[in-house]
Amino acid sequence: MSRIEDFLATIHPYDSLPQDELARVARSFGCRIWPAGSVIYRHGDALHGLFLIESGAVCISDATGDSVSKLGRGNSFGERGLLRDGRAVTTATATKDARILMLPQAELRRLIGSYPSVARFFNRSAQGGLGWNDLAVLKVGDLMAGRAPLSCAPETPVAEAARAMRDAGVGSIAVLDGERVVGLVTIRDMSNRVLAERRDIDTPIAQVMTPDPITLSASDLGYDVLNVMLERRVGHLPVVENGRFVGMVSQTDLTRVQALSALALIRDIARASDIDDIARTANRIPELLVQMVNGNYRHTTITRTISDIADAVTRRLLDMAGDRLGPAPGPWLWAACGSQGRQEQTGLSDQDNCLILGDDCDPDDPWFARLARFVSDGLNQCGYAFCPGDMMATNPRWRQPRPVWRGYFRDWIDHPNPEAQMLASVMFDLRAIGGDAALLAGLQHNTLAMAADKPIFLYNMIGNALKHRPPLSLMGGIATHRSGEHRNKIDMKHNGVVPVIDLARVHALQGRLTPVNTRARLIEAQAAGIISGPGAGDLIAAYDVIQNARLENQASQIRAGGRPDNHLAPAALPKFERSHLRDAFVVVRGMQSELGREKGILG
C-alpha cells in the first residue's frame, strides 16, 4: 500500500471503501506542502477539490475573519462550498507547515454517488447541523425553552408586569383571564405604548396589550411558527392546549434551536480558552440529543454527531496539554476505543482511550504521563467519566510504544483466554483522534491479518460474542429485570446493542474489514458475502430499531429532567413499538445462533 492509501485507511469515510476503491482514490489525491502562514484559499475563491490534512495544522475562519475551527491530521475542509456552488464559504490558513492532500471535485462527486457511507458523511458535513427545513418539522412543544410560562391578570400594573419580564429574562408576557389568553405584551409594546406615550406605571396591562393574539398548540409544527411570524410580523406566539395557556414560543427560541448544532458546539470548543469553557459547551450535548431525536434524525447521524463533539473536546484538550507541556519527546497517537472509537456515543458515555507511542519512545518519559493525566482529567471534568475498568492512557499499560502494542495483540490472538478476549474486543475498535495517525494504520492491518489466520482466536471471539444475549424469555416475550433498581426494565446497552456490536466485530475479523463502526461493519460484511444478504439486512434493520429505541428513551429521560441511562421500561412503549423491539431481539438471537452453529459452539 502507498503512504496515502495507508493514511486514508484510518480516516472515515474512506475506511469504509473496498480495498480496490481505496487504492484508486489514493491515486486520485494530489499533494502539496503549505508553509506556516500560507493562505490555502480565501472566502469566495473557486474551489477545485476537497482538502484533507495529512500533517500540520490549519485554521478555518469565517467571512469576518473570526476563527471558527482549528484542524489537524485527518480533518477535511472545503466541502461545504465545494458541494454548494464551488466557491469557498470560509478562509483556510496553514498555522503549521502542512502536507495537504486534495481530491478533485469530480472524483468526490463520483464517490458520493457510488457509496452511501461517503454520501452520508459529506451531505451531513455540508449541511452543518439543523437547518430551517429541519426546524420546520419540529413540534412547537419541542421549540419552547422549557421554562415556566409567564403570565399576569388584565388588571396587573404595567410596572409590575415589566419587573416580572425582567426577572424572568423574557421578552413577553401573556395576559390571562382565568386560564384563557386574552392578550399579549412584549418589551416592544412596553417601549411604544407605555414609555413613548408617557403612561402612568400603574396603568393596567389590559390597556396596552395586544388583544386576542394568534395562538398555536404544542402539536403544531415549527413551519407554522415560521409562517405566522413572517406573515404577521410578530416575534412571540402564546401556546395553548385545550384552551389553557402552556407556554410561549419566540424568535429567540428559533435562534436557540438553530444555533444548537454540532458545528456550533465544535466551533465553541475550538475557541475555548480553558477546560471550564469546554465543559460548559459539552454540557449542552443532552439538549442536542433531544433536539435531534425530535427532528427524526437517523441514529447513525445522532451518535456520529455526539462522537464528533467528543473528538473535538479531546483534540482541544490535547492542544492545551501541548501548549502547557512543550514539545513532545517523540511521536505519539491518542486513540479512542469503545463507543467513541466506533463513533456510536449517546447521551451517556465514559472514556476509553490509550496512547500509542513511536517505536523508539520511552514510555516512562514523564511527558507522556502528564499528557495522559491532563487530557483524561479534562475529559472527566467535561462529563466523560473515568473508565471503571481503567482502560485509559493514564494507565501505564495502555501508554506504550507501537512494538509493545503489536506484542499485546499477538499475545491476545495466540492465547485467547477470557481476559484476552475482553481486551481484544475493546482494542479492536481503536480509532485515531489526535497525534500521528500513521502509528495506528500499520498496527490495524497487521492485527487483522494475524486474527484472520488464527481459527482458534476467532472461535473464542465468537464464544465471547454470544455472552451478551437479547432480553427474551422462554416464551418469546421481552424479559425484564425482576427486582432491584431497574425492576421491569431492560438494559438497552448490554442486552440491546452490545450483542450486535459483538457480532459485527466478529464478522469484521473474519473478513479483515477495516471499519470500526458497527453499522459500517455489517454493511461491509454483507457486501463481502460474510453474512447472507437477507440475514445482513435483517440484522441491520434490527440494530436500527434497538438503537432508535435506546436514543428515544434517553431523550425522554432528559425531557423529564433526569440523566440519561440505558434502562428502558418496555411496558411504557406503545404496543406497536414494543412488538417491533421484540422482533428485533428475535433477529439478533437468531443471528447469534446461526453464528454459533457455524462454528460448532451451539447444537
XYZ file of C-alpha atoms in Angstrom:
603
model
C 0.000 0.000 0.000
C 1.135 3.575 -0.698
C 1.639 6.160 2.036
C -1.579 7.932 1.070
C -3.528 4.675 0.938
C -2.280 3.729 4.418
C -3.334 7.142 5.665
C -6.797 7.044 4.060
C -7.446 3.621 5.575
C -7.515 5.310 9.008
C -9.878 8.143 8.003
C -13.667 7.981 7.756
C -15.413 7.650 5.289
C -12.503 6.267 3.245
C -12.088 3.423 5.755
C -15.453 2.075 4.560
C -14.339 1.722 0.908
C -13.452 -1.636 -0.662
C -9.694 -2.185 -0.959
C -9.540 -1.675 -4.738
C -11.607 1.500 -4.498
C -9.419 2.796 -1.689
C -6.350 2.288 -3.875
C -7.983 4.162 -6.763
C -8.991 7.071 -4.539
C -5.486 7.255 -3.077
C -4.080 7.661 -6.599
C -6.583 10.454 -7.295
C -5.360 12.658 -4.441
C -2.834 15.355 -5.207
C -0.390 16.543 -2.547
C 1.143 19.936 -1.717
C 3.204 21.352 1.140
C 1.884 24.621 2.576
C 4.351 26.567 4.799
C 3.044 28.028 8.051
C 1.218 31.288 7.357
C 0.189 30.317 3.824
C -3.400 31.066 2.790
C -4.748 27.906 1.168
C -7.867 29.677 -0.090
C -9.862 32.779 0.763
C -13.574 33.327 1.221
C -15.186 33.445 -2.225
C -12.329 31.695 -4.079
C -13.193 28.989 -6.607
C -12.515 25.526 -5.179
C -11.280 22.681 -7.332
C -11.334 19.863 -4.812
C -11.650 18.632 -1.248
C -8.725 19.261 1.097
C -7.510 16.642 3.608
C -4.741 17.300 6.147
C -2.072 14.608 6.237
C 0.149 16.556 8.635
C 0.353 20.033 10.126
C -2.438 22.360 11.216
C -4.976 24.632 9.514
C -7.150 27.431 10.873
C -10.587 27.978 9.309
C -12.029 31.494 9.612
C -15.357 32.948 8.531
C -16.086 35.904 6.252
C -15.422 38.367 9.098
C -12.031 36.842 9.886
C -13.092 35.145 13.120
C -11.577 31.706 13.691
C -14.272 29.016 13.633
C -12.161 25.855 13.897
C -8.625 24.550 14.219
C -7.961 21.432 12.175
C -5.219 18.819 12.250
C -4.241 15.493 10.773
C -7.204 13.584 9.350
C -9.540 16.593 9.107
C -11.008 17.591 5.747
C -12.169 21.054 4.772
C -13.683 22.985 1.873
C -16.549 20.544 1.252
C -19.341 22.942 2.210
C -18.567 25.475 -0.502
C -17.372 22.832 -2.958
C -20.663 20.915 -2.840
C -22.805 24.050 -2.847
C -21.634 26.332 -5.657
C -17.916 25.594 -5.904
C -16.817 28.710 -4.006
C -15.260 28.852 -0.557
C -17.508 29.979 2.301
C -14.508 30.279 4.655
C -10.791 31.119 4.566
C -8.210 28.405 5.281
C -4.711 29.247 6.553
C -1.875 26.874 7.450
C -0.821 27.590 11.049
C 1.951 24.977 10.954
C 3.828 23.582 7.967
C 1.186 21.329 6.423
C 1.125 18.473 3.956
C -2.349 18.683 2.429
C -3.977 16.263 0.024
C -6.618 17.375 -2.489
C -9.283 15.151 -4.063
C -10.630 16.592 -7.348
C -14.246 17.682 -7.269
C -15.312 15.198 -9.958
C -13.801 12.292 -8.013
C -15.510 13.399 -4.790
C -18.878 13.589 -6.534
C -18.300 10.138 -8.056
C -17.658 8.694 -4.584
C -20.744 10.411 -3.163
C -22.832 8.959 -5.980
C -21.377 5.466 -5.628
C -21.048 4.866 -1.887
C -23.828 5.654 0.630
C -21.315 5.916 3.511
C -19.473 8.688 1.651
C -22.729 10.409 0.706
C -23.965 10.385 4.311
C -20.671 11.770 5.586
C -20.330 14.671 3.167
C -24.006 15.532 2.907
C -24.037 15.816 6.675
C -20.861 17.888 6.667
C -22.238 20.235 4.037
C -25.460 20.783 5.976
C -23.597 21.653 9.152
C -26.351 20.932 11.657
C -30.012 21.810 11.925
C -31.256 23.989 9.088
C -34.568 25.742 8.582
C -36.024 22.661 6.887
C -35.160 20.621 9.993
C -36.546 23.349 12.235
C -39.805 23.320 10.322
C -40.587 19.694 11.198
C -40.010 20.079 14.948
C -43.137 20.444 17.049
C -43.901 23.711 18.817
C -43.661 21.930 22.154
C -40.070 20.997 21.287
C -39.220 24.603 20.421
C -40.319 26.137 23.716
C -37.436 26.913 26.045
C -38.713 24.674 28.852
C -39.160 27.400 31.474
C -42.411 28.064 33.329
C -44.700 30.273 31.192
C -45.003 33.889 32.348
C -48.470 35.415 32.669
C -50.432 38.032 34.540
C -54.022 39.210 35.054
C -55.569 42.064 32.981
C -55.553 44.464 35.960
C -51.816 43.999 36.653
C -49.934 47.380 36.605
C -47.528 47.709 33.689
C -44.609 48.311 36.093
C -45.270 45.008 37.855
C -45.515 43.170 34.527
C -42.258 44.790 33.350
C -40.447 43.703 36.509
C -41.747 40.142 36.071
C -40.402 40.056 32.486
C -37.071 41.454 33.634
C -36.690 38.966 36.466
C -37.596 36.035 34.227
C -35.292 37.223 31.440
C -38.033 37.019 28.786
C -39.352 39.405 26.169
C -43.087 38.854 26.532
C -45.894 38.097 28.972
C -49.317 36.570 28.343
C -52.401 38.242 29.821
C -54.878 35.684 31.170
C -58.494 35.738 32.171
C -58.503 32.607 34.292
C -56.591 30.149 32.073
C -57.622 31.770 28.762
C -55.228 34.004 26.843
C -56.860 37.402 26.276
C -53.778 39.435 25.429
C -50.030 39.625 24.881
C -47.478 42.277 25.836
C -43.868 42.393 24.632
C -40.895 44.566 25.564
C -41.521 46.451 22.331
C -45.102 47.168 23.483
C -43.742 48.497 26.780
C -41.484 50.863 24.849
C -44.006 52.010 22.241
C -47.208 52.036 24.280
C -46.020 52.940 27.772
C -42.735 54.865 27.682
C -43.280 56.639 24.349
C -46.847 57.599 25.385
C -45.737 58.608 28.902
C -48.353 56.412 30.518
C -48.514 56.042 34.262
C -46.632 52.977 35.573
C -49.780 51.851 37.355
C -51.714 51.622 34.089
C -53.462 48.224 33.898
C -51.720 45.910 31.440
C -55.051 45.378 29.633
C -54.852 48.942 28.273
C -51.559 48.345 26.416
C -51.801 44.672 25.477
C -52.406 43.226 22.015
C -55.870 41.706 22.496
C -56.755 38.197 21.339
C -53.323 37.327 19.919
C -52.807 34.457 17.486
C -52.056 31.248 19.366
C -50.643 27.845 18.445
C -50.849 24.410 20.035
C -47.888 22.375 21.259
C -48.548 19.837 18.482
C -48.238 22.404 15.671
C -45.019 22.379 13.674
C -42.108 24.778 13.526
C -43.313 25.516 9.990
C -46.477 27.031 11.475
C -44.399 29.247 13.767
C -42.268 30.471 10.869
C -45.327 31.050 8.680
C -47.240 33.092 11.282
C -44.225 35.122 12.384
C -43.288 36.054 8.821
C -46.838 36.747 7.653
C -47.985 38.703 10.734
C -44.578 40.204 11.588
C -44.727 39.088 15.204
C -41.940 37.695 17.359
C -43.908 35.979 20.163
C -46.740 33.440 19.996
C -48.639 32.023 23.001
C -49.073 28.238 23.035
C -52.342 26.789 24.327
C -53.696 23.304 24.932
C -57.445 22.767 25.403
C -57.886 26.498 25.894
C -55.217 26.660 28.624
C -52.017 28.729 28.318
C -48.989 26.383 28.467
C -46.090 28.438 27.139
C -44.613 30.937 24.727
C -42.514 30.455 21.606
C -40.395 33.336 20.329
C -37.864 34.237 17.680
C -35.243 33.713 20.374
C -36.344 30.082 20.667
C -35.937 29.635 16.907
C -32.473 31.164 17.053
C -31.529 28.981 20.015
C -32.572 25.821 18.191
C -30.813 26.942 15.017
C -27.597 27.689 16.928
C -27.579 24.334 18.719
C -25.815 22.271 16.074
C -22.763 20.072 16.133
C -20.750 22.614 14.167
C -21.728 25.401 16.562
C -20.662 23.316 19.560
C -17.427 22.221 17.872
C -16.703 25.848 16.987
C -17.202 26.883 20.617
C -14.961 24.030 21.783
C -12.217 25.082 19.355
C -12.420 28.642 20.713
C -12.482 27.591 24.388
C -9.781 29.235 26.484
C -9.890 26.769 29.386
C -11.414 23.471 30.475
C -14.375 25.174 32.134
C -15.325 26.694 28.761
C -15.130 23.274 27.117
C -17.229 21.720 29.887
C -19.942 24.360 29.524
C -20.226 23.553 25.823
C -20.109 19.776 26.328
C -22.909 20.083 28.886
C -25.213 21.056 26.002
C -24.927 17.597 24.413
C -28.102 16.245 26.115
C -30.079 19.166 24.725
C -28.649 18.469 21.262
C -29.577 14.778 21.565
C -33.191 15.682 22.395
C -33.341 18.123 19.520
C -32.007 15.601 17.010
C -34.344 12.864 18.233
C -37.246 15.315 17.938
C -36.081 16.081 14.403
C -36.241 12.371 13.461
C -32.549 12.134 12.624
C -31.149 8.673 11.932
C -29.497 7.094 14.963
C -26.245 6.876 12.990
C -26.268 10.640 12.486
C -27.041 11.325 16.151
C -24.344 9.045 17.552
C -21.803 10.196 14.963
C -22.561 13.837 15.829
C -22.140 13.246 19.559
C -18.901 11.344 18.881
C -17.628 14.209 16.711
C -18.118 16.543 19.665
C -16.202 14.142 21.931
C -13.400 14.114 19.353
C -13.354 17.917 19.337
C -13.209 18.019 23.147
C -10.318 15.536 23.146
C -8.360 17.414 20.460
C -8.806 20.753 22.246
C -7.518 19.180 25.462
C -4.567 17.699 23.557
C -3.792 21.156 22.160
C -3.982 22.694 25.634
C -1.714 19.968 27.017
C 0.787 20.562 24.227
C 0.858 24.295 24.984
C 1.439 23.540 28.657
C 3.979 20.717 28.315
C 6.031 21.922 25.357
C 7.410 19.769 22.515
C 6.869 16.018 22.785
C 9.926 13.794 23.167
C 8.760 11.685 20.221
C 5.770 10.768 18.039
C 2.544 9.715 19.722
C -1.090 8.961 18.917
C -4.109 9.430 21.161
C -6.632 6.747 20.183
C -10.188 6.159 21.371
C -11.821 2.773 21.727
C -15.266 1.747 22.934
C -18.230 3.802 21.746
C -16.116 6.836 20.850
C -13.826 4.657 18.754
C -16.856 3.231 16.925
C -18.425 6.724 16.652
C -21.503 5.478 18.495
C -21.676 7.671 21.582
C -25.044 8.511 23.115
C -26.113 10.753 25.972
C -24.242 8.542 28.455
C -20.560 7.864 27.733
C -17.422 7.266 29.731
C -13.899 7.448 28.340
C -11.871 4.604 26.830
C -8.545 5.693 25.381
C -4.887 4.869 25.021
C -1.566 6.297 23.821
C 0.414 4.576 21.075
C 3.978 5.884 21.137
C 6.632 5.915 18.445
C 8.808 2.808 18.174
C 11.805 4.430 19.924
C 9.880 6.387 22.575
C 10.469 5.808 26.282
C 7.056 5.030 27.847
C 8.415 6.116 31.226
C 9.136 9.635 29.971
C 7.063 11.869 32.305
C 5.888 13.990 29.343
C 3.547 11.211 28.172
C 2.204 10.555 31.681
C 1.480 14.266 32.121
C -0.253 14.409 28.729
C -2.446 11.448 29.676
C -3.310 12.861 33.079
C -4.180 16.335 31.764
C -6.428 15.039 28.980
C -8.110 12.289 30.998
C -8.840 14.635 33.910
C -10.137 17.212 31.458
C -12.447 14.683 29.813
C -13.808 13.714 33.228
C -14.429 17.386 34.020
C -16.304 17.711 30.710
C -18.660 14.842 31.557
C -16.777 11.845 30.137
C -16.387 9.784 33.295
C -13.241 7.819 34.074
C -13.405 4.261 32.752
C -14.392 1.894 35.589
C -12.017 -0.712 34.121
C -9.121 1.779 33.952
C -8.776 1.399 30.182
C -7.269 4.859 29.816
C -3.980 6.357 28.759
C -3.308 7.227 32.406
C -2.726 3.512 32.986
C 0.923 2.781 32.014
C -0.208 -0.495 30.461
C -2.145 1.458 27.823
C 0.629 4.005 27.196
C 3.268 2.080 25.273
C 5.370 2.150 22.049
C 3.923 0.542 18.956
C 6.083 -2.628 19.198
C 4.619 -3.282 22.653
C 1.114 -2.857 21.241
C 1.957 -5.344 18.494
C 3.021 -7.737 21.236
C -0.245 -7.161 23.113
C -2.350 -8.069 20.084
C -0.142 -11.025 19.185
C -0.441 -12.397 22.711
C -4.222 -11.902 22.819
C -4.547 -13.709 19.487
C -2.150 -16.547 20.397
C -3.553 -17.034 23.909
C -7.276 -16.139 23.784
C -8.165 -16.527 27.454
C -11.216 -14.651 28.822
C -9.209 -11.509 29.677
C -7.583 -11.537 26.235
C -10.982 -11.805 24.569
C -12.320 -8.897 26.593
C -9.301 -6.691 25.867
C -9.250 -7.606 22.187
C -12.954 -6.762 21.918
C -12.262 -3.267 23.199
C -8.976 -2.633 21.406
C -10.187 -3.846 18.001
C -12.367 -0.716 17.993
C -9.450 1.731 18.131
C -9.678 4.977 16.146
C -7.111 7.762 15.823
C -8.142 11.047 17.494
C -5.021 13.209 17.779
C -1.317 12.941 17.049
C 0.347 10.748 14.423
C -2.395 8.544 12.925
C 0.181 6.523 10.974
C 1.070 4.774 14.260
C -2.308 3.028 14.149
C -2.622 2.305 10.410
C 0.025 -0.404 10.122
C -0.880 -1.822 13.522
C -4.517 -2.298 12.478
C -3.726 -4.036 9.182
C -1.176 -6.387 10.777
C -3.549 -7.281 13.590
C -6.463 -8.044 11.249
C -4.196 -10.332 9.228
C -2.985 -12.163 12.355
C -6.524 -12.604 13.692
C -7.929 -13.936 10.434
C -5.180 -16.574 10.286
C -5.898 -17.923 13.779
C -9.101 -20.030 13.759
C -8.833 -20.712 17.490
C -8.856 -16.985 18.199
C -11.929 -16.454 16.015
C -13.551 -19.459 17.686
C -13.070 -17.870 21.095
C -14.157 -14.429 19.897
C -17.391 -15.991 18.650
C -17.906 -17.533 22.070
C -17.289 -14.118 23.631
C -19.795 -12.547 21.218
C -22.503 -14.939 22.424
C -22.187 -13.999 26.101
C -24.480 -10.975 25.835
C -27.958 -12.208 24.929
C -31.027 -10.225 23.890
C -33.649 -9.963 26.684
C -36.064 -12.661 25.543
C -37.990 -15.012 27.801
C -38.508 -18.740 27.206
C -41.955 -17.902 25.867
C -40.504 -15.421 23.382
C -41.571 -12.220 25.136
C -39.322 -9.429 26.384
C -37.723 -10.445 29.694
C -37.235 -7.566 32.144
C -35.305 -7.353 35.424
C -37.439 -8.886 38.167
C -36.045 -6.912 41.098
C -33.686 -4.152 42.106
C -33.256 -0.584 40.952
C -34.164 -1.433 37.353
C -37.120 -3.715 38.021
C -39.394 -4.167 34.977
C -36.780 -2.627 32.707
C -34.262 -3.942 30.181
C -30.642 -2.897 29.623
C -30.570 -1.441 26.109
C -26.781 -1.363 26.090
C -25.573 -4.752 27.323
C -28.619 -6.747 26.149
C -29.592 -4.488 23.267
C -26.797 -3.005 21.171
C -23.791 -4.921 22.569
C -24.880 -8.271 21.069
C -24.984 -6.611 17.633
C -21.675 -4.803 18.225
C -20.046 -8.132 19.105
C -21.493 -9.867 16.038
C -20.286 -7.072 13.759
C -16.793 -7.208 15.277
C -16.522 -10.965 14.677
C -17.626 -10.560 11.064
C -15.083 -7.771 10.597
C -12.335 -10.063 11.897
C -13.491 -12.867 9.603
C -13.294 -10.607 6.560
C -10.318 -8.447 7.605
C -12.633 -5.438 7.334
C -11.190 -2.104 8.468
C -14.302 -0.115 9.564
C -14.847 0.063 13.325
C -18.390 1.478 13.263
C -20.924 -1.290 13.895
C -23.322 -0.478 11.077
C -20.464 0.081 8.632
C -19.031 -3.315 9.605
C -22.357 -5.024 8.938
C -22.731 -3.330 5.565
C -19.181 -4.309 4.606
C -19.763 -7.882 5.810
C -22.883 -8.076 3.676
C -21.022 -6.735 0.616
C -18.183 -9.228 1.193
C -20.628 -12.138 1.468
C -19.622 -12.904 5.069
C -23.267 -12.560 6.115
C -26.011 -13.668 3.736
C -27.888 -10.821 2.081
C -31.266 -11.388 3.818
C -29.599 -12.117 7.168
C -27.473 -8.985 6.990
C -30.451 -6.863 6.008
C -32.499 -8.190 8.922
C -29.645 -7.669 11.392
C -29.032 -4.102 10.231
C -32.755 -3.334 10.495
C -32.868 -4.900 13.975
C -29.891 -2.819 15.073
C -31.635 0.314 13.797
C -34.777 -0.491 15.811
C -32.815 -1.185 19.016
C -30.580 1.869 18.761
C -33.505 4.147 17.891
C -35.454 2.889 20.928
C -32.396 3.449 23.113
C -31.990 7.066 21.952
C -35.721 7.789 22.187
C -35.641 6.540 25.792
C -32.643 8.727 26.648
C -34.330 11.759 25.080
C -37.459 11.102 27.163
C -35.355 10.909 30.330
C -33.670 14.234 29.503
C -37.004 15.912 28.718
C -38.246 14.787 32.139
C -35.285 16.499 33.792
C -33.333 13.327 34.527
C -29.971 11.939 33.494
C -29.995 9.598 30.514
C -29.225 5.938 31.092
C -29.595 2.675 29.192
C -32.573 1.203 31.063
C -35.927 1.142 29.295
C -39.342 0.008 30.547
C -40.967 -1.941 27.666
C -44.400 -1.529 29.252
C -44.116 2.228 28.682
C -43.858 1.723 24.918
C -46.893 1.639 22.626
C -47.836 -1.929 21.742
C -46.698 -1.499 18.129
C -43.225 -0.260 19.127
C -42.891 -2.936 21.816
C -43.707 -5.604 19.243
C -41.098 -4.266 16.819
C -38.481 -4.160 19.567
C -39.216 -7.777 20.475
C -38.937 -8.766 16.800
C -35.557 -7.020 16.627
C -34.310 -9.014 19.622
C -35.528 -12.229 17.972
C -33.490 -11.402 14.841
C -30.340 -10.775 16.899
C -30.747 -14.024 18.839
C -31.288 -15.875 15.581
C -28.076 -14.441 14.102
C -26.186 -15.379 17.263
C -27.480 -18.937 16.991
C -26.543 -19.119 13.323
C -23.011 -17.927 14.036
C -22.686 -20.399 16.896
C -23.852 -23.312 14.748
C -21.367 -22.414 12.007
C -18.516 -22.860 14.447
C -19.945 -25.806 16.327
C -20.375 -23.847 19.542
C -24.110 -24.431 19.732
C -26.023 -27.573 18.927
